[in-house]
């Protein structure tokens, strides 16, 4: 079983950047597909990105393609989400996720398609001038 703790959220101006970090403990993160979801109050949770266990396969929701980059450092048991060119509509609570069985393909980012087993507590990202 893996525990996930996010950090790095905060306030950014439109066009700015933030880097989210996710520290994993309790298991080897290299055995998991990892990713990020986000949720705005009153709206459905949205898959943002995922990164496969092997091969470095990534997937992104269309709204963040070209702006966000997911990465991992298995030696440090860390996952990252680099967010650039931030927009007000990126404002949400961002959750780090992990699962040993989920396959990282774009369809798995759609709401309700898959359920990741492990979630962090979330970190707030607010994009506003």
mmCIF file with all atom_site columns, N, CA and C in Angstrom, residues 2 4-6 22 24 29 32-38 45-51 70 72 79 94-100 102 108-109 114-121:
data_model
loop_
_atom_site.group_PDB
_atom_site.id
_atom_site.type_symbol
_atom_site.label_atom_id
_atom_site.label_alt_id
_atom_site.label_comp_id
_atom_site.label_asym_id
_atom_site.label_entity_id
_atom_site.label_seq_id
_atom_site.pdbx_PDB_ins_code
_atom_site.Cartn_x
_atom_site.Cartn_y
_atom_site.Cartn_z
_atom_site.occupancy
_atom_site.B_iso_or_equiv
_atom_site.pdbx_formal_charge
_atom_site.auth_seq_id
_atom_site.auth_comp_id
_atom_site.auth_asym_id
_atom_site.auth_atom_id
_atom_site.pdbx_PDB_model_num
ATOM 1   N N  . UNK A 1 2   ? 0.496   2.233  -0.774  1.00 0.00 ? 2   UNK A N  1
ATOM 2   C CA . UNK A 1 2   ? 1.299   3.440  -0.905  1.00 0.00 ? 2   UNK A CA 1
ATOM 3   C C  . UNK A 1 2   ? 0.529   4.638  -0.362  1.00 0.00 ? 2   UNK A C  1
ATOM 4   N N  . UNK A 1 4   ? 0.381   8.880  -0.386  1.00 0.00 ? 4   UNK A N  1
ATOM 5   C CA . UNK A 1 4   ? 0.757   9.980  -1.269  1.00 0.00 ? 4   UNK A CA 1
ATOM 6   C C  . UNK A 1 4   ? 0.501   11.313 -0.583  1.00 0.00 ? 4   UNK A C  1
ATOM 7   N N  . UNK A 1 5   ? 1.468   12.215 -0.670  1.00 0.00 ? 5   UNK A N  1
ATOM 8   C CA . UNK A 1 5   ? 1.326   13.545 -0.083  1.00 0.00 ? 5   UNK A CA 1
ATOM 9   C C  . UNK A 1 5   ? 1.749   14.586 -1.115  1.00 0.00 ? 5   UNK A C  1
ATOM 10  N N  . UNK A 1 6   ? 0.802   15.460 -1.479  1.00 0.00 ? 6   UNK A N  1
ATOM 11  C CA . UNK A 1 6   ? 1.084   16.509 -2.456  1.00 0.00 ? 6   UNK A CA 1
ATOM 12  C C  . UNK A 1 6   ? 1.608   17.766 -1.779  1.00 0.00 ? 6   UNK A C  1
ATOM 13  N N  . UNK A 1 22  ? 4.627   15.233 -5.452  1.00 0.00 ? 22  UNK A N  1
ATOM 14  C CA . UNK A 1 22  ? 3.886   14.185 -4.754  1.00 0.00 ? 22  UNK A CA 1
ATOM 15  C C  . UNK A 1 22  ? 4.906   13.201 -4.195  1.00 0.00 ? 22  UNK A C  1
ATOM 16  N N  . UNK A 1 24  ? 5.714   9.802  -2.243  1.00 0.00 ? 24  UNK A N  1
ATOM 17  C CA . UNK A 1 24  ? 5.114   8.497  -1.962  1.00 0.00 ? 24  UNK A CA 1
ATOM 18  C C  . UNK A 1 24  ? 5.896   7.773  -0.880  1.00 0.00 ? 24  UNK A C  1
ATOM 19  N N  . UNK A 1 29  ? 7.244   3.256  -5.774  1.00 0.00 ? 29  UNK A N  1
ATOM 20  C CA . UNK A 1 29  ? 6.390   3.950  -6.730  1.00 0.00 ? 29  UNK A CA 1
ATOM 21  C C  . UNK A 1 29  ? 6.595   3.448  -8.146  1.00 0.00 ? 29  UNK A C  1
ATOM 22  N N  . UNK A 1 32  ? 3.888   1.388  -9.934  1.00 0.00 ? 32  UNK A N  1
ATOM 23  C CA . UNK A 1 32  ? 2.574   1.988  -10.094 1.00 0.00 ? 32  UNK A CA 1
ATOM 24  C C  . UNK A 1 32  ? 2.502   2.899  -11.310 1.00 0.00 ? 32  UNK A C  1
ATOM 25  N N  . UNK A 1 33  ? 1.367   2.877  -11.979 1.00 0.00 ? 33  UNK A N  1
ATOM 26  C CA . UNK A 1 33  ? 1.018   3.985  -12.856 1.00 0.00 ? 33  UNK A CA 1
ATOM 27  C C  . UNK A 1 33  ? 0.645   5.148  -11.948 1.00 0.00 ? 33  UNK A C  1
ATOM 28  N N  . UNK A 1 34  ? 1.123   6.344  -12.285 1.00 0.00 ? 34  UNK A N  1
ATOM 29  C CA . UNK A 1 34  ? 0.845   7.516  -11.456 1.00 0.00 ? 34  UNK A CA 1
ATOM 30  C C  . UNK A 1 34  ? 0.179   8.595  -12.298 1.00 0.00 ? 34  UNK A C  1
ATOM 31  N N  . UNK A 1 35  ? -0.415  9.556  -11.615 1.00 0.00 ? 35  UNK A N  1
ATOM 32  C CA . UNK A 1 35  ? -1.072  10.621 -12.371 1.00 0.00 ? 35  UNK A CA 1
ATOM 33  C C  . UNK A 1 35  ? -1.595  11.715 -11.472 1.00 0.00 ? 35  UNK A C  1
ATOM 34  N N  . UNK A 1 36  ? -2.318  12.625 -12.092 1.00 0.00 ? 36  UNK A N  1
ATOM 35  C CA . UNK A 1 36  ? -2.921  13.751 -11.398 1.00 0.00 ? 36  UNK A CA 1
ATOM 36  C C  . UNK A 1 36  ? -4.358  13.935 -11.853 1.00 0.00 ? 36  UNK A C  1
ATOM 37  N N  . UNK A 1 37  ? -5.235  14.160 -10.881 1.00 0.00 ? 37  UNK A N  1
ATOM 38  C CA . UNK A 1 37  ? -6.619  14.533 -11.130 1.00 0.00 ? 37  UNK A CA 1
ATOM 39  C C  . UNK A 1 37  ? -6.836  15.901 -10.510 1.00 0.00 ? 37  UNK A C  1
ATOM 40  N N  . UNK A 1 38  ? -7.926  16.550 -10.883 1.00 0.00 ? 38  UNK A N  1
ATOM 41  C CA . UNK A 1 38  ? -8.281  17.814 -10.269 1.00 0.00 ? 38  UNK A CA 1
ATOM 42  C C  . UNK A 1 38  ? -9.782  17.912 -10.140 1.00 0.00 ? 38  UNK A C  1
ATOM 43  N N  . UNK A 1 45  ? -14.859 15.278 -10.914 1.00 0.00 ? 45  UNK A N  1
ATOM 44  C CA . UNK A 1 45  ? -13.407 15.145 -10.866 1.00 0.00 ? 45  UNK A CA 1
ATOM 45  C C  . UNK A 1 45  ? -12.879 14.853 -12.273 1.00 0.00 ? 45  UNK A C  1
ATOM 46  N N  . UNK A 1 46  ? -11.770 15.473 -12.625 1.00 0.00 ? 46  UNK A N  1
ATOM 47  C CA . UNK A 1 46  ? -11.225 15.386 -13.990 1.00 0.00 ? 46  UNK A CA 1
ATOM 48  C C  . UNK A 1 46  ? -9.798  14.840 -13.955 1.00 0.00 ? 46  UNK A C  1
ATOM 49  N N  . UNK A 1 47  ? -9.536  13.849 -14.800 1.00 0.00 ? 47  UNK A N  1
ATOM 50  C CA . UNK A 1 47  ? -8.180  13.369 -14.958 1.00 0.00 ? 47  UNK A CA 1
ATOM 51  C C  . UNK A 1 47  ? -7.361  14.375 -15.742 1.00 0.00 ? 47  UNK A C  1
ATOM 52  N N  . UNK A 1 48  ? -6.185  14.717 -15.249 1.00 0.00 ? 48  UNK A N  1
ATOM 53  C CA . UNK A 1 48  ? -5.323  15.701 -15.885 1.00 0.00 ? 48  UNK A CA 1
ATOM 54  C C  . UNK A 1 48  ? -4.210  15.020 -16.684 1.00 0.00 ? 48  UNK A C  1
ATOM 55  N N  . UNK A 1 49  ? -3.577  14.055 -16.053 1.00 0.00 ? 49  UNK A N  1
ATOM 56  C CA . UNK A 1 49  ? -2.419  13.433 -16.676 1.00 0.00 ? 49  UNK A CA 1
ATOM 57  C C  . UNK A 1 49  ? -2.123  12.103 -16.023 1.00 0.00 ? 49  UNK A C  1
ATOM 58  N N  . UNK A 1 50  ? -1.432  11.227 -16.770 1.00 0.00 ? 50  UNK A N  1
ATOM 59  C CA . UNK A 1 50  ? -0.941  9.979  -16.190 1.00 0.00 ? 50  UNK A CA 1
ATOM 60  C C  . UNK A 1 50  ? 0.413   9.640  -16.810 1.00 0.00 ? 50  UNK A C  1
ATOM 61  N N  . UNK A 1 51  ? 1.129   8.750  -16.107 1.00 0.00 ? 51  UNK A N  1
ATOM 62  C CA . UNK A 1 51  ? 2.466   8.339  -16.529 1.00 0.00 ? 51  UNK A CA 1
ATOM 63  C C  . UNK A 1 51  ? 2.600   6.855  -16.216 1.00 0.00 ? 51  UNK A C  1
ATOM 64  N N  . UNK A 1 70  ? 3.999   15.867 -16.812 1.00 0.00 ? 70  UNK A N  1
ATOM 65  C CA . UNK A 1 70  ? 4.081   14.948 -15.676 1.00 0.00 ? 70  UNK A CA 1
ATOM 66  C C  . UNK A 1 70  ? 5.411   14.206 -15.750 1.00 0.00 ? 70  UNK A C  1
ATOM 67  N N  . UNK A 1 72  ? 8.320   11.605 -13.165 1.00 0.00 ? 72  UNK A N  1
ATOM 68  C CA . UNK A 1 72  ? 8.506   10.825 -11.938 1.00 0.00 ? 72  UNK A CA 1
ATOM 69  C C  . UNK A 1 72  ? 9.992   10.608 -11.700 1.00 0.00 ? 72  UNK A C  1
ATOM 70  N N  . UNK A 1 79  ? 6.561   12.072 -7.697  1.00 0.00 ? 79  UNK A N  1
ATOM 71  C CA . UNK A 1 79  ? 5.856   12.402 -8.932  1.00 0.00 ? 79  UNK A CA 1
ATOM 72  C C  . UNK A 1 79  ? 5.728   13.918 -8.995  1.00 0.00 ? 79  UNK A C  1
ATOM 73  N N  . UNK A 1 94  ? -5.825  19.738 -6.736  1.00 0.00 ? 94  UNK A N  1
ATOM 74  C CA . UNK A 1 94  ? -5.113  18.745 -7.528  1.00 0.00 ? 94  UNK A CA 1
ATOM 75  C C  . UNK A 1 94  ? -4.727  17.561 -6.637  1.00 0.00 ? 94  UNK A C  1
ATOM 76  N N  . UNK A 1 95  ? -5.002  16.369 -7.140  1.00 0.00 ? 95  UNK A N  1
ATOM 77  C CA . UNK A 1 95  ? -4.751  15.141 -6.403  1.00 0.00 ? 95  UNK A CA 1
ATOM 78  C C  . UNK A 1 95  ? -3.736  14.275 -7.149  1.00 0.00 ? 95  UNK A C  1
ATOM 79  N N  . UNK A 1 96  ? -2.781  13.771 -6.424  1.00 0.00 ? 96  UNK A N  1
ATOM 80  C CA . UNK A 1 96  ? -1.842  12.784 -6.943  1.00 0.00 ? 96  UNK A CA 1
ATOM 81  C C  . UNK A 1 96  ? -2.473  11.399 -6.792  1.00 0.00 ? 96  UNK A C  1
ATOM 82  N N  . UNK A 1 97  ? -2.322  10.557 -7.804  1.00 0.00 ? 97  UNK A N  1
ATOM 83  C CA . UNK A 1 97  ? -2.927  9.225  -7.769  1.00 0.00 ? 97  UNK A CA 1
ATOM 84  C C  . UNK A 1 97  ? -1.921  8.168  -8.194  1.00 0.00 ? 97  UNK A C  1
ATOM 85  N N  . UNK A 1 98  ? -2.177  6.949  -7.754  1.00 0.00 ? 98  UNK A N  1
ATOM 86  C CA . UNK A 1 98  ? -1.309  5.826  -8.126  1.00 0.00 ? 98  UNK A CA 1
ATOM 87  C C  . UNK A 1 98  ? -2.122  4.540  -8.123  1.00 0.00 ? 98  UNK A C  1
ATOM 88  N N  . UNK A 1 99  ? -1.753  3.642  -9.026  1.00 0.00 ? 99  UNK A N  1
ATOM 89  C CA . UNK A 1 99  ? -2.429  2.350  -9.091  1.00 0.00 ? 99  UNK A CA 1
ATOM 90  C C  . UNK A 1 99  ? -1.525  1.367  -9.825  1.00 0.00 ? 99  UNK A C  1
ATOM 91  N N  . UNK A 1 100 ? -1.423  0.128  -9.325  1.00 0.00 ? 100 UNK A N  1
ATOM 92  C CA . UNK A 1 100 ? -0.535  -0.840 -9.984  1.00 0.00 ? 100 UNK A CA 1
ATOM 93  C C  . UNK A 1 100 ? -1.130  -1.471 -11.234 1.00 0.00 ? 100 UNK A C  1
ATOM 94  N N  . UNK A 1 102 ? -3.779  0.214  -13.409 1.00 0.00 ? 102 UNK A N  1
ATOM 95  C CA . UNK A 1 102 ? -4.295  1.127  -14.430 1.00 0.00 ? 102 UNK A CA 1
ATOM 96  C C  . UNK A 1 102 ? -3.269  1.286  -15.549 1.00 0.00 ? 102 UNK A C  1
ATOM 97  N N  . UNK A 1 108 ? -8.385  6.671  -19.979 1.00 0.00 ? 108 UNK A N  1
ATOM 98  C CA . UNK A 1 108 ? -8.443  6.460  -18.530 1.00 0.00 ? 108 UNK A CA 1
ATOM 99  C C  . UNK A 1 108 ? -8.477  7.776  -17.760 1.00 0.00 ? 108 UNK A C  1
ATOM 100 N N  . UNK A 1 109 ? -8.342  8.900  -18.452 1.00 0.00 ? 109 UNK A N  1
ATOM 101 C CA . UNK A 1 109 ? -8.470  10.196 -17.806 1.00 0.00 ? 109 UNK A CA 1
ATOM 102 C C  . UNK A 1 109 ? -9.919  10.680 -17.787 1.00 0.00 ? 109 UNK A C  1
ATOM 103 N N  . UNK A 1 114 ? -11.821 4.735  -14.966 1.00 0.00 ? 114 UNK A N  1
ATOM 104 C CA . UNK A 1 114 ? -11.045 3.903  -14.049 1.00 0.00 ? 114 UNK A CA 1
ATOM 105 C C  . UNK A 1 114 ? -11.071 4.540  -12.675 1.00 0.00 ? 114 UNK A C  1
ATOM 106 N N  . UNK A 1 115 ? -10.770 3.734  -11.691 1.00 0.00 ? 115 UNK A N  1
ATOM 107 C CA . UNK A 1 115 ? -10.678 4.229  -10.318 1.00 0.00 ? 115 UNK A CA 1
ATOM 108 C C  . UNK A 1 115 ? -9.298  3.895  -9.789  1.00 0.00 ? 115 UNK A C  1
ATOM 109 N N  . UNK A 1 116 ? -8.492  4.932  -9.611  1.00 0.00 ? 116 UNK A N  1
ATOM 110 C CA . UNK A 1 116 ? -7.190  4.712  -9.018  1.00 0.00 ? 116 UNK A CA 1
ATOM 111 C C  . UNK A 1 116 ? -7.361  4.305  -7.549  1.00 0.00 ? 116 UNK A C  1
ATOM 112 N N  . UNK A 1 117 ? -6.526  3.366  -7.122  1.00 0.00 ? 117 UNK A N  1
ATOM 113 C CA . UNK A 1 117 ? -6.648  2.868  -5.748  1.00 0.00 ? 117 UNK A CA 1
ATOM 114 C C  . UNK A 1 117 ? -6.150  3.860  -4.713  1.00 0.00 ? 117 UNK A C  1
ATOM 115 N N  . UNK A 1 118 ? -5.125  4.635  -5.046  1.00 0.00 ? 118 UNK A N  1
ATOM 116 C CA . UNK A 1 118 ? -4.467  5.456  -4.041  1.00 0.00 ? 118 UNK A CA 1
ATOM 117 C C  . UNK A 1 118 ? -4.502  6.931  -4.437  1.00 0.00 ? 118 UNK A C  1
ATOM 118 N N  . UNK A 1 119 ? -4.884  7.759  -3.474  1.00 0.00 ? 119 UNK A N  1
ATOM 119 C CA . UNK A 1 119 ? -5.046  9.200  -3.681  1.00 0.00 ? 119 UNK A CA 1
ATOM 120 C C  . UNK A 1 119 ? -4.350  9.960  -2.562  1.00 0.00 ? 119 UNK A C  1
ATOM 121 N N  . UNK A 1 120 ? -3.773  11.111 -2.924  1.00 0.00 ? 120 UNK A N  1
ATOM 122 C CA . UNK A 1 120 ? -3.292  12.020 -1.917  1.00 0.00 ? 120 UNK A CA 1
ATOM 123 C C  . UNK A 1 120 ? -4.429  12.856 -1.355  1.00 0.00 ? 120 UNK A C  1
ATOM 124 N N  . UNK A 1 121 ? -4.091  13.758 -0.457  1.00 0.00 ? 121 UNK A N  1
ATOM 125 C CA . UNK A 1 121 ? -5.123  14.579 0.196   1.00 0.00 ? 121 UNK A CA 1
ATOM 126 C C  . UNK A 1 121 ? -5.496  15.805 -0.623  1.00 0.00 ? 121 UNK A C  1
#
